[in-house]
Amino acid sequence: MSKVEEFEELRPLLFSIAYRILGSVGEAEDAVQETWLRFDASPTRPDNTKAFLSTTVTRLAIDVLRSARVRREEYVGPWFPEPLLSDPYEDPARAAELADSVSMASLLLLERLTPLERAVFLLREVFAFDFAEIAEAVDRSEAACRQLLVRARRHMHEGRPRFAADREERRKLAARFFDALQNGDVDGLRGLLSADVQLVGDGGGKAPNFARTILGADNVARLLGTVFPSLLAIDVTCEPHEVNGQPGAIYRDRDGKVLQTIALDFADGRIQTIRAVLNPDKLAHLGPVADAWALTKEVQRIRRGRGDF
């Protein structure tokens, strides 16, 4: 097998590791590309290509994350990971761990960890690396890696959400939610939301966004039930799609450009959190991005015409 073939076989794993460490599609792709360049430039073939490439991409991602954390502290408004529509890495034996670890909720929990804790936790809990492999990847002793894992597990378990619906129940709830959203059915929306539901948007100061997190079923249902029918009136379309392994949707303007993504989190048979990503920088990997400011002006004009405000 050639170097290129070996690398391409492992590319999905490398991207999946890097994305979970970084929460950024673009930065993960850059880390994978740099890993290839180092592999290609190596004069000899490693005894274990998977270990060599996994170590390289992990170390690169840790270095990038250390600098990215400073930028995230200065970020305008809530910071969310870049939406991922499909995870290229598949392992039937680890399917549940892989799906859970890529969700917005899990990636945001990972933000509580140090870069080393994050890498160790992911390599062990999600990708089932042994401690010798993890120690090599993060350049620490096995004993140190075990301690890092203990701390990471504690932080992650403390923030775990309460009981979430199973996959089929989530799919059905999401379908009902988006139907109600398209119809402006405020009562229908309210019945699908947890009493303490949160609606949060990540615009990064580069797109129209909520002034604050919207809390409570009544407030969220009223806002969604008035704003989204106005989007439909200007030919914005809703494309149901998994976002970070959870039910969600992509919204596009009349030209098919991406306006935003929505991802839903569930608990106790209701929708617990609605996360919208509107920052155009975080949507560019999905295709051409819509002019959210111009669309907002159109929506405001329609709402004024209806006497909404």
Short mmCIF file of C-alpha atoms in Angstrom, two decimals:
data_model
loop_
_atom_site.label_atom_id
_atom_site.label_comp_id
_atom_site.label_asym_id
_atom_site.label_seq_id
_atom_site.Cartn_x
_atom_site.Cartn_y
_atom_site.Cartn_z
CA MET A 1 0.00 0.00 0.00
CA SER A 2 1.36 3.43 -0.93
CA LYS A 3 1.76 6.29 1.52
CA VAL A 4 -1.17 8.08 -0.05
CA GLU A 5 -3.40 5.02 0.28
CA GLU A 6 -2.38 4.47 3.90
CA PHE A 7 -3.07 8.09 4.74
CA GLU A 8 -6.42 8.24 2.96
CA GLU A 9 -7.57 5.11 4.77
CA LEU A 10 -6.88 6.82 8.09
CA ARG A 11 -8.01 10.34 7.12
CA PRO A 12 -11.55 9.94 8.58
CA LEU A 13 -10.12 8.94 11.97
CA LEU A 14 -7.61 11.78 11.92
CA PHE A 15 -10.26 14.37 11.10
CA SER A 16 -12.60 13.02 13.77
CA ILE A 17 -9.89 13.26 16.44
CA ALA A 18 -8.90 16.79 15.38
CA TYR A 19 -12.48 18.07 15.13
CA ARG A 20 -13.39 16.84 18.61
CA ILE A 21 -10.29 18.45 20.09
CA LEU A 22 -10.76 21.74 18.23
CA GLY A 23 -14.49 22.12 17.58
CA SER A 24 -13.62 23.64 14.20
CA VAL A 25 -13.97 22.00 10.81
CA GLY A 26 -11.46 24.33 9.15
CA GLU A 27 -8.82 23.96 11.86
CA ALA A 28 -9.31 20.18 11.92
CA GLU A 29 -8.83 19.99 8.16
CA ASP A 30 -5.68 22.11 8.45
CA ALA A 31 -4.32 19.79 11.17
CA VAL A 32 -5.00 16.74 8.98
CA GLN A 33 -3.29 18.39 6.01
CA GLU A 34 -0.23 19.25 8.10
CA THR A 35 -0.17 15.66 9.35
CA TRP A 36 -0.03 14.47 5.74
CA LEU A 37 2.81 16.86 4.93
CA ARG A 38 4.87 15.55 7.85
CA PHE A 39 4.09 11.94 6.94
CA ASP A 40 4.98 12.52 3.30
CA ALA A 41 8.22 14.29 4.21
CA SER A 42 9.37 11.50 6.53
CA PRO A 43 12.24 9.60 4.87
CA THR A 44 11.18 6.31 6.48
CA ARG A 45 7.86 4.55 6.98
CA PRO A 46 6.80 4.24 10.62
CA ASP A 47 6.34 0.76 12.07
CA ASN A 48 2.77 1.70 13.04
CA THR A 49 1.29 4.23 10.65
CA LYS A 50 -1.93 4.66 12.62
CA ALA A 51 -0.02 5.44 15.81
CA PHE A 52 2.31 7.86 14.01
CA LEU A 53 -0.50 9.76 12.30
CA SER A 54 -2.76 9.81 15.37
CA THR A 55 0.09 11.14 17.50
CA THR A 56 0.94 13.81 14.93
CA VAL A 57 -2.61 15.08 14.47
CA THR A 58 -3.27 15.03 18.23
CA ARG A 59 -0.19 17.09 19.03
CA LEU A 60 -0.98 19.56 16.26
CA ALA A 61 -4.56 19.93 17.47
CA ILE A 62 -3.45 20.46 21.08
CA ASP A 63 -1.10 23.25 19.97
CA VAL A 64 -3.84 24.94 17.94
CA LEU A 65 -6.34 24.61 20.79
CA ARG A 66 -4.00 26.32 23.24
CA SER A 67 -3.93 29.45 21.08
CA ALA A 68 -7.62 29.17 20.14
CA ARG A 69 -8.71 29.24 23.79
CA VAL A 70 -7.43 32.82 24.10
CA ARG A 71 -9.49 33.88 21.07
CA ARG A 72 -12.57 32.14 22.43
CA GLU A 73 -12.32 34.07 25.69
CA GLU A 74 -12.61 37.27 23.64
CA TYR A 75 -15.38 35.95 21.38
CA VAL A 76 -18.49 38.12 20.99
CA GLY A 77 -21.44 36.30 22.55
CA PRO A 78 -21.77 32.53 23.07
CA TRP A 79 -19.18 30.37 21.30
CA PHE A 80 -20.38 27.16 19.61
CA PRO A 81 -18.39 24.61 17.62
CA GLU A 82 -18.60 24.81 13.85
CA PRO A 83 -21.57 22.68 12.76
CA LEU A 84 -20.64 19.24 11.45
CA LEU A 85 -23.19 17.59 9.18
CA SER A 86 -21.59 14.15 9.06
CA ASP A 87 -18.73 12.46 10.87
CA PRO A 88 -16.49 10.70 8.33
CA TYR A 89 -15.23 8.12 10.83
CA GLU A 90 -17.35 5.06 11.52
CA ASP A 91 -16.79 2.28 14.01
CA PRO A 92 -19.85 0.11 14.70
CA ALA A 93 -18.41 -0.99 18.03
CA ARG A 94 -18.10 2.64 19.16
CA ALA A 95 -21.17 4.10 17.43
CA ALA A 96 -22.84 5.42 20.59
CA GLU A 97 -19.67 7.04 21.93
CA LEU A 98 -18.88 8.60 18.56
CA ALA A 99 -22.37 10.07 18.16
CA ASP A 100 -22.51 11.44 21.69
CA SER A 101 -19.01 12.93 21.60
CA VAL A 102 -19.70 15.04 18.51
CA SER A 103 -22.90 16.66 19.81
CA MET A 104 -22.89 20.38 20.54
CA ALA A 105 -23.60 19.66 24.22
CA SER A 106 -20.62 17.30 24.55
CA LEU A 107 -18.25 19.58 22.65
CA LEU A 108 -19.22 22.48 24.89
CA LEU A 109 -18.60 20.31 27.95
CA LEU A 110 -15.15 19.52 26.55
CA GLU A 111 -14.42 23.25 26.65
CA ARG A 112 -14.20 22.89 30.44
CA LEU A 113 -11.13 20.69 30.08
CA THR A 114 -7.51 21.65 29.52
CA PRO A 115 -6.17 20.75 26.06
CA LEU A 116 -4.32 17.72 27.50
CA GLU A 117 -7.36 16.52 29.46
CA ARG A 118 -9.49 16.92 26.36
CA ALA A 119 -7.13 14.91 24.17
CA VAL A 120 -6.68 12.12 26.73
CA PHE A 121 -10.43 11.88 27.36
CA LEU A 122 -11.26 11.67 23.66
CA LEU A 123 -8.54 9.19 22.75
CA ARG A 124 -9.54 6.88 25.61
CA GLU A 125 -13.30 7.26 25.97
CA VAL A 126 -14.28 7.84 22.35
CA PHE A 127 -11.59 6.18 20.23
CA ALA A 128 -10.55 3.44 22.70
CA PHE A 129 -6.80 3.99 22.45
CA ASP A 130 -4.77 2.16 25.07
CA PHE A 131 -2.74 4.15 27.59
CA ALA A 132 0.58 3.44 25.88
CA GLU A 133 -0.76 4.97 22.66
CA ILE A 134 -2.25 7.93 24.53
CA ALA A 135 0.99 8.56 26.41
CA GLU A 136 2.88 8.68 23.13
CA ALA A 137 0.29 10.97 21.55
CA VAL A 138 0.35 13.59 24.30
CA ASP A 139 3.99 13.10 25.34
CA ARG A 140 3.21 12.22 28.95
CA SER A 141 3.69 9.12 31.07
CA GLU A 142 0.94 6.53 31.29
CA ALA A 143 0.47 7.37 34.97
CA ALA A 144 0.02 11.04 34.13
CA CYS A 145 -2.49 10.14 31.42
CA ARG A 146 -4.53 8.11 33.89
CA GLN A 147 -4.68 11.10 36.22
CA LEU A 148 -5.67 13.40 33.36
CA LEU A 149 -8.44 10.97 32.46
CA VAL A 150 -9.77 10.87 36.03
CA ARG A 151 -10.02 14.67 36.13
CA ALA A 152 -11.57 14.85 32.68
CA ARG A 153 -14.20 12.22 33.50
CA ARG A 154 -15.15 14.10 36.66
CA HIS A 155 -15.68 17.38 34.78
CA MET A 156 -17.61 15.69 31.98
CA HIS A 157 -19.88 13.67 34.26
CA GLU A 158 -20.71 16.71 36.39
CA GLY A 159 -22.08 18.49 33.34
CA ARG A 160 -23.94 15.62 31.71
CA PRO A 161 -27.57 16.45 30.88
CA ARG A 162 -30.38 14.50 32.48
CA PHE A 163 -32.05 11.64 30.62
CA ALA A 164 -32.26 12.32 26.89
CA ALA A 165 -34.72 10.75 24.46
CA ASP A 166 -33.62 7.81 22.33
CA ARG A 167 -32.71 8.35 18.68
CA GLU A 168 -36.12 7.47 17.21
CA GLU A 169 -37.98 9.58 19.76
CA ARG A 170 -35.65 12.50 19.05
CA ARG A 171 -36.31 12.17 15.32
CA LYS A 172 -40.07 12.25 15.83
CA LEU A 173 -39.90 15.20 18.23
CA ALA A 174 -37.70 17.12 15.81
CA ALA A 175 -40.09 16.50 12.91
CA ARG A 176 -43.00 17.83 14.97
CA PHE A 177 -40.91 20.81 16.06
CA PHE A 178 -39.97 21.86 12.53
CA ASP A 179 -43.55 21.37 11.30
CA ALA A 180 -44.82 23.65 14.08
CA LEU A 181 -42.04 26.12 13.36
CA GLN A 182 -42.92 26.34 9.68
CA ASN A 183 -46.61 26.82 10.50
CA GLY A 184 -46.02 29.42 13.19
CA ASP A 185 -47.87 27.15 15.62
CA VAL A 186 -46.96 28.75 18.96
CA ASP A 187 -49.09 26.36 21.02
CA GLY A 188 -47.64 23.37 19.19
CA LEU A 189 -44.11 24.62 19.80
CA ARG A 190 -44.80 25.27 23.47
CA GLY A 191 -45.97 21.68 23.93
CA LEU A 192 -42.66 20.33 22.61
CA LEU A 193 -40.38 22.47 24.75
CA SER A 194 -39.09 21.89 28.27
CA ALA A 195 -40.30 24.45 30.78
CA ASP A 196 -36.69 25.68 31.14
CA VAL A 197 -35.79 25.46 27.45
CA GLN A 198 -33.01 27.73 26.18
CA LEU A 199 -32.68 29.32 22.74
CA VAL A 200 -29.11 30.43 22.14
CA GLY A 201 -27.43 31.83 19.03
CA ASP A 202 -23.79 32.14 17.97
CA GLY A 203 -23.40 35.11 15.66
CA GLY A 204 -19.89 36.04 16.76
CA GLY A 205 -20.75 39.71 16.24
CA LYS A 206 -20.87 39.05 12.49
CA ALA A 207 -24.57 38.23 12.04
CA PRO A 208 -27.88 39.33 13.56
CA ASN A 209 -28.46 37.48 16.79
CA PHE A 210 -30.57 37.42 19.91
CA ALA A 211 -29.52 40.09 22.38
CA ARG A 212 -29.42 37.38 25.04
CA THR A 213 -30.29 33.77 25.68
CA ILE A 214 -34.07 33.30 25.46
CA LEU A 215 -35.37 31.26 28.40
CA GLY A 216 -38.63 29.43 29.06
CA ALA A 217 -41.15 27.63 26.87
CA ASP A 218 -43.53 30.62 26.51
CA ASN A 219 -40.81 33.08 25.49
CA VAL A 220 -39.08 30.70 23.10
CA ALA A 221 -42.33 29.53 21.48
CA ARG A 222 -43.57 33.09 20.93
CA LEU A 223 -40.29 34.23 19.39
CA LEU A 224 -39.94 31.23 17.11
CA GLY A 225 -43.61 31.30 16.15
CA THR A 226 -43.38 34.88 14.93
CA VAL A 227 -39.90 35.09 13.39
CA PHE A 228 -39.72 31.88 11.38
CA PRO A 229 -42.95 32.33 9.38
CA SER A 230 -41.50 35.68 8.31
CA LEU A 231 -38.41 33.87 7.03
CA LEU A 232 -40.64 31.60 4.96
CA ALA A 233 -42.31 34.68 3.51
CA ILE A 234 -38.98 35.73 1.99
CA ASP A 235 -38.38 32.26 0.56
CA VAL A 236 -36.01 30.98 3.25
CA THR A 237 -36.22 27.19 3.30
CA CYS A 238 -35.73 24.72 6.12
CA GLU A 239 -33.75 21.58 5.28
CA PRO A 240 -33.97 19.04 8.13
CA HIS A 241 -30.55 17.54 8.67
CA GLU A 242 -28.52 16.00 11.45
CA VAL A 243 -26.19 18.59 12.95
CA ASN A 244 -23.40 17.26 15.14
CA GLY A 245 -25.14 13.93 15.40
CA GLN A 246 -28.41 15.45 16.67
CA PRO A 247 -31.63 16.36 14.87
CA GLY A 248 -31.42 19.82 13.38
CA ALA A 249 -31.77 21.80 10.20
CA ILE A 250 -30.02 24.04 7.71
CA TYR A 251 -31.78 27.24 6.68
CA ARG A 252 -31.08 28.59 3.19
CA ASP A 253 -32.07 31.78 1.39
CA ARG A 254 -33.91 31.85 -1.94
CA ASP A 255 -30.59 31.28 -3.76
CA GLY A 256 -29.71 28.24 -1.69
CA LYS A 257 -27.06 30.04 0.37
CA VAL A 258 -26.67 28.97 4.01
CA LEU A 259 -28.29 31.32 6.52
CA GLN A 260 -27.91 29.30 9.72
CA THR A 261 -27.95 25.87 11.25
CA ILE A 262 -30.06 24.75 14.18
CA ALA A 263 -29.25 21.82 16.48
CA LEU A 264 -31.64 20.45 19.10
CA ASP A 265 -30.85 18.87 22.46
CA PHE A 266 -33.44 16.73 24.26
CA ALA A 267 -34.20 15.79 27.84
CA ASP A 268 -37.13 13.96 29.42
CA GLY A 269 -38.99 13.71 26.12
CA ARG A 270 -38.87 17.46 25.41
CA ILE A 271 -36.58 19.86 23.57
CA GLN A 272 -34.16 21.25 26.14
CA THR A 273 -31.83 23.50 24.12
CA ILE A 274 -31.99 25.06 20.66
CA ARG A 275 -28.62 26.22 19.35
CA ALA A 276 -28.40 28.35 16.23
CA VAL A 277 -25.11 29.04 14.47
CA LEU A 278 -25.30 32.23 12.40
CA ASN A 279 -21.65 33.35 12.33
CA PRO A 280 -20.80 33.28 8.59
CA ASP A 281 -17.22 32.24 9.36
CA LYS A 282 -18.55 29.03 10.92
CA LEU A 283 -20.87 28.27 8.00
CA ALA A 284 -18.50 28.76 5.06
CA HIS A 285 -17.48 25.08 4.94
CA LEU A 286 -21.13 24.22 4.17
CA GLY A 287 -21.21 26.32 0.99
CA PRO A 288 -21.92 29.93 -0.01
CA VAL A 289 -23.26 31.93 2.94
CA ALA A 290 -26.34 34.15 2.83
CA ASP A 291 -26.37 37.86 3.71
CA ALA A 292 -28.08 37.57 7.09
CA TRP A 293 -28.22 41.33 7.62
CA ALA A 294 -30.11 41.89 4.37
CA LEU A 295 -32.53 39.07 5.17
CA THR A 296 -33.14 40.51 8.62
CA LYS A 297 -34.15 43.82 7.09
CA GLU A 298 -36.63 42.00 4.86
CA VAL A 299 -38.09 40.17 7.84
CA GLN A 300 -38.41 43.39 9.82
CA ARG A 301 -40.21 45.04 6.92
CA ILE A 302 -42.70 42.15 6.73
CA ARG A 303 -43.29 42.16 10.47
CA ARG A 304 -43.90 45.92 10.47
CA GLY A 305 -46.40 45.44 7.66
CA ARG A 306 -48.25 42.86 9.77
CA GLY A 307 -48.14 45.12 12.82
CA ASP A 308 -45.97 42.71 14.85
CA PHE A 309 -44.11 45.72 16.29
#
